[in-house]
Structures are given as C-alpha cells and as structure tokens.
mmCIF file of C-alpha atoms in Angstrom:
data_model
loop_
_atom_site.group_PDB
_atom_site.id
_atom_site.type_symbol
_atom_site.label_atom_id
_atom_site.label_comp_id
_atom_site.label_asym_id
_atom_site.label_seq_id
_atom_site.Cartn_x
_atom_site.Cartn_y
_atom_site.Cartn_z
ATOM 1 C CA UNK A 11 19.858 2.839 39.276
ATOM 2 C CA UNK A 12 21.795 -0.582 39.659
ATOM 3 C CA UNK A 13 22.248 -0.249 35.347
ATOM 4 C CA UNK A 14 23.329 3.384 35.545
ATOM 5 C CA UNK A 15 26.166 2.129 38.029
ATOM 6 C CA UNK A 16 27.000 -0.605 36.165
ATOM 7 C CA UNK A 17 26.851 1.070 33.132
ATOM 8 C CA UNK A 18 29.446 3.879 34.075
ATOM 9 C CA UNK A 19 31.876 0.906 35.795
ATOM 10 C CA UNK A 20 31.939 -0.295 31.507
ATOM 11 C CA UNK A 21 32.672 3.298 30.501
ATOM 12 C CA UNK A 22 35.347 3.801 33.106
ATOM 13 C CA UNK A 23 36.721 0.772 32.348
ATOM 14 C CA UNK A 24 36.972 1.323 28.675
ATOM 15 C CA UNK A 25 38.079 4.907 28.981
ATOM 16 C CA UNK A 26 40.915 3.142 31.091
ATOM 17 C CA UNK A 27 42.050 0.186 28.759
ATOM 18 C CA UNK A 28 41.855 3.109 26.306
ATOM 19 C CA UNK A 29 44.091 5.163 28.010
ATOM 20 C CA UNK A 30 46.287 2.562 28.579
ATOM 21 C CA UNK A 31 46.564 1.148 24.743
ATOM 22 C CA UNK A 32 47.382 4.924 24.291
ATOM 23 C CA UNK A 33 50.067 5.599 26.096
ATOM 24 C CA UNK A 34 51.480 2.318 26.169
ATOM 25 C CA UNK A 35 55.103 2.744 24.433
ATOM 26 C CA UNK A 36 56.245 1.263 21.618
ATOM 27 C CA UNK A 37 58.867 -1.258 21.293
ATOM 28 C CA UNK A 38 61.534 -1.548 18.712
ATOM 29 C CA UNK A 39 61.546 -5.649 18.694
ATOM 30 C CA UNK A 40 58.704 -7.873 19.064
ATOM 31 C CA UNK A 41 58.351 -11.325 20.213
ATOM 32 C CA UNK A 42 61.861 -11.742 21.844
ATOM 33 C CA UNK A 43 62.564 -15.153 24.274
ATOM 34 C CA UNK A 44 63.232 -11.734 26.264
ATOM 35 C CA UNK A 45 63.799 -8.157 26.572
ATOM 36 C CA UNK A 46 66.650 -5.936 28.153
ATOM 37 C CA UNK A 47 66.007 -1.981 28.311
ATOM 38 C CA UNK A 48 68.670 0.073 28.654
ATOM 39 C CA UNK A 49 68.995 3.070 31.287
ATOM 40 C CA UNK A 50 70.831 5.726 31.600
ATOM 41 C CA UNK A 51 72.172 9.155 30.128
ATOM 42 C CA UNK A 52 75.886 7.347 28.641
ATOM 43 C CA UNK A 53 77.370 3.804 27.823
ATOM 44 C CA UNK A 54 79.241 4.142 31.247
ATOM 45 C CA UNK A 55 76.512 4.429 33.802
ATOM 46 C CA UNK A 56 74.039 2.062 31.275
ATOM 47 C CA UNK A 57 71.642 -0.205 33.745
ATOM 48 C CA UNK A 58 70.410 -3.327 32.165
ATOM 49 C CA UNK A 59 66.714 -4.207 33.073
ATOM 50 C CA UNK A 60 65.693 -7.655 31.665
ATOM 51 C CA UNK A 61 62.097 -8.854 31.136
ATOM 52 C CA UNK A 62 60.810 -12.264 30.055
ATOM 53 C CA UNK A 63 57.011 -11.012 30.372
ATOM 54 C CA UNK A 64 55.104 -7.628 29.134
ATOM 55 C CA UNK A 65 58.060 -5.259 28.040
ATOM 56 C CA UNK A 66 55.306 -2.592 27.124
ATOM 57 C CA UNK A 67 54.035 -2.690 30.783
ATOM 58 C CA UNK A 68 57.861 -2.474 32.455
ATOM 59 C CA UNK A 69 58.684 0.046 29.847
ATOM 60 C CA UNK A 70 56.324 2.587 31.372
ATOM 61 C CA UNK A 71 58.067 2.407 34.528
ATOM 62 C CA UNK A 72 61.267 3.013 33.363
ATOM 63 C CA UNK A 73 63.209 6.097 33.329
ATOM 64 C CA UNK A 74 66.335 7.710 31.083
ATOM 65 C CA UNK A 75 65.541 4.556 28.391
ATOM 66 C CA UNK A 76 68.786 5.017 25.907
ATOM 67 C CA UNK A 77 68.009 1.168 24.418
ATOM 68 C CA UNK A 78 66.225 -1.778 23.914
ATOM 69 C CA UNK A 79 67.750 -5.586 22.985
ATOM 70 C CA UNK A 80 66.052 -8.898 22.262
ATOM 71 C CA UNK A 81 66.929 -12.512 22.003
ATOM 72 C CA UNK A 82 65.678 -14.474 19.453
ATOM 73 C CA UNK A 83 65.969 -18.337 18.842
ATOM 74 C CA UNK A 84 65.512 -17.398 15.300
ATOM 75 C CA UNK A 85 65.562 -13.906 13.448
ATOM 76 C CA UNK A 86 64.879 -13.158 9.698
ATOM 77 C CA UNK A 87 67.224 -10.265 9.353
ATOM 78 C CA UNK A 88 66.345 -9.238 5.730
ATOM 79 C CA UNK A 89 62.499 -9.526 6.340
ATOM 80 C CA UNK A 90 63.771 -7.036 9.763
ATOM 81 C CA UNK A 91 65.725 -5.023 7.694
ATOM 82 C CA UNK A 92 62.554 -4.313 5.168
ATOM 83 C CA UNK A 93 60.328 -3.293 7.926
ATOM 84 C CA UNK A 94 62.562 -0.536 9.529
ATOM 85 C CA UNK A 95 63.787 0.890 6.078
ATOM 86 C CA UNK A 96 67.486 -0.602 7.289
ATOM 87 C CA UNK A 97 70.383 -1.092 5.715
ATOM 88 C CA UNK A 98 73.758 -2.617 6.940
ATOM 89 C CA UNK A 99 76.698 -0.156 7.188
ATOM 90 C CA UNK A 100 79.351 -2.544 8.368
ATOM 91 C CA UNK A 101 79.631 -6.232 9.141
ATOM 92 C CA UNK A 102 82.502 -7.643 11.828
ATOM 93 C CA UNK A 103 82.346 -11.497 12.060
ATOM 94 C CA UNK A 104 84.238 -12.917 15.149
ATOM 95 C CA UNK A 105 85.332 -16.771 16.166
ATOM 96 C CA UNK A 106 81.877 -17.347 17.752
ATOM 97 C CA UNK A 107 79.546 -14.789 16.326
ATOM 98 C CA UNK A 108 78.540 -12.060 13.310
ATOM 99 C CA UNK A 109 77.371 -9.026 13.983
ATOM 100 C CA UNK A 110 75.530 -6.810 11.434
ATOM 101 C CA UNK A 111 75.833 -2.704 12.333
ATOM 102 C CA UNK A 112 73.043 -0.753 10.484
ATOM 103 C CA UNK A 113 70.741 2.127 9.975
ATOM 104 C CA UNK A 114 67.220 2.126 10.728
ATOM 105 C CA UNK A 115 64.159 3.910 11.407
ATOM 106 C CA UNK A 116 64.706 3.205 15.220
ATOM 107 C CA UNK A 117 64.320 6.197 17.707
ATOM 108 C CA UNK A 118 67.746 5.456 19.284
ATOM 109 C CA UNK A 119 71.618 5.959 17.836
ATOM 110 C CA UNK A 120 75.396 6.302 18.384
ATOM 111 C CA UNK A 121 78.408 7.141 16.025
ATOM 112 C CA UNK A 122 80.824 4.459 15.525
ATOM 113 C CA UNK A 123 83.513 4.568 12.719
ATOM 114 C CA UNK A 124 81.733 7.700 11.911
ATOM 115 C CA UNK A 125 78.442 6.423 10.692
ATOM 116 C CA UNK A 126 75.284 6.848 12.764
ATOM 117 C CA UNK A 127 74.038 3.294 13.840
ATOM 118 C CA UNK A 128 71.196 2.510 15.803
ATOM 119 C CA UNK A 129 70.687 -1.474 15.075
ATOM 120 C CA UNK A 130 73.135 -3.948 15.816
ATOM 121 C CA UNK A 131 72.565 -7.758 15.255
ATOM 122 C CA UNK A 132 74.676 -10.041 16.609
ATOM 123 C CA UNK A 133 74.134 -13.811 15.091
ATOM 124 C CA UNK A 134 75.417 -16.892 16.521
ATOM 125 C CA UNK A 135 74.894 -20.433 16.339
ATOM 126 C CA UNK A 136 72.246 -20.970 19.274
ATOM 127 C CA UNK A 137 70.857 -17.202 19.175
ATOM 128 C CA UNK A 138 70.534 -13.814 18.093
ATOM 129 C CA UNK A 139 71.047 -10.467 19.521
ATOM 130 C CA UNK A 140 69.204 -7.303 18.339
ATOM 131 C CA UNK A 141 69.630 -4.197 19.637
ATOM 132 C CA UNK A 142 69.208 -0.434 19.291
ATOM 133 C CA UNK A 143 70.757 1.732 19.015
ATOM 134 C CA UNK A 144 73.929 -0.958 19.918
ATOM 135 C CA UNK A 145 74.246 -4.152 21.805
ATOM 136 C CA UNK A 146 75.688 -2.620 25.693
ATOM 137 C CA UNK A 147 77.329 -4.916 27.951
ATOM 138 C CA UNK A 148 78.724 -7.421 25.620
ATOM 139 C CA UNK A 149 76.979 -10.780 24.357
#
C-alpha cells in the first residue's frame, strides 16, 4: 500500500512539473543581468515590473503584458538578429548611446516612422538594452 502511495505522489508530481514546463510562457530574451515586463493596454499607462530572478515564473502572474526588455553586459546583435529572422529598419545614434530599431519574429509591435518595429536595441558603452516591441520609459 505504502508503494501505491508513494508511487502516485511521483505521478502527481510529474504530471505537475509537466504542467508547469507547459504552460510556462515564453520569453523573448534570455539570460539578461535582468528583466523588465511591461503592463498595460498603451505607452501612457505602461507599468514596469523588473526581475533579477525567474522571469518565466513572474511572467505567469502578470497581466495586460504589452513588452519585455533585458540588460545585457554584452549582446551579439547579429548572432540576435539571425535567430529572430530580424532585420534593422532604422538606426539613431545619440551622444551616449546607439540604438538599432528592427523587425523580428517577436509577438509584440508598434508603428514608428511608419514601419512596424517590435525590437529595439539600445547599445552603450557599459550595457545594452533590448526590448520588444520598443524600449518604454527611457534608458
């Protein structure tokens, strides 16, 4: 009796990490220093929610997700660029920074300057800034 318990505690617990690997959502960036989600239904009411730990996990909890950023020490954006089939629509370099406006095969997008974007990159010296579909709040 003690191995049929024990036995259906193992199933239930698969069944659950299962379950869980299932549903858990996918991110657009991977291995950022850390992780900003962005809520709301418009730019103008946009709440940032910043993680340093499991985005997946605080993902799931979130609602009205319009965008997702990461910081990166380092970024390879042409090796980026290759995996989400993107391409760079328009560049605008600033006194401290570049940032790189493209299209990608990222679930998130806006119109600026008429194209659709939904990856920004913003380089600078000590860091870099991805973002889809755009980088909100500044940076």
């Amino acid at each position: 009796m003690k191995f049929v318990k024990l036995l259906s505690v193992v199933i239930a617990a698969g069944a659950f990490a299962a379950v869980m690997f299932l549903l858990s959502p996918k991110l657009c960036f991977d291995g950022g220093e850390s992780y900003t989600f962005f809520c709301g239904n418009s730019s103008k009411n946009c709440r940032e929610v910043t993680v340093t730990g499991n985005a997946a996990l605080k993902k799931l909890t979130l609602t009205e997700v319009c965008g997702e950023s990461a910081t990166y020490g380092e970024f390879d954006l042409a090796a980026y660029l290759k995996k989400v089939n993107g391409e760079i629509i328009f560049t605008e370099e600033l006194s401290d920074s570049v940032n790189y406006y493209c299209k990608a095969d990222l679930p998130y997008s806006v119109t600026l300057r008429g194209e659709q974007i939904n990856l920004h990159v913003c380089v600078r010296e000590e860091s870099v800034k991805v973002a889809s579909p755009i980088i909100f709040g500044g940076y």
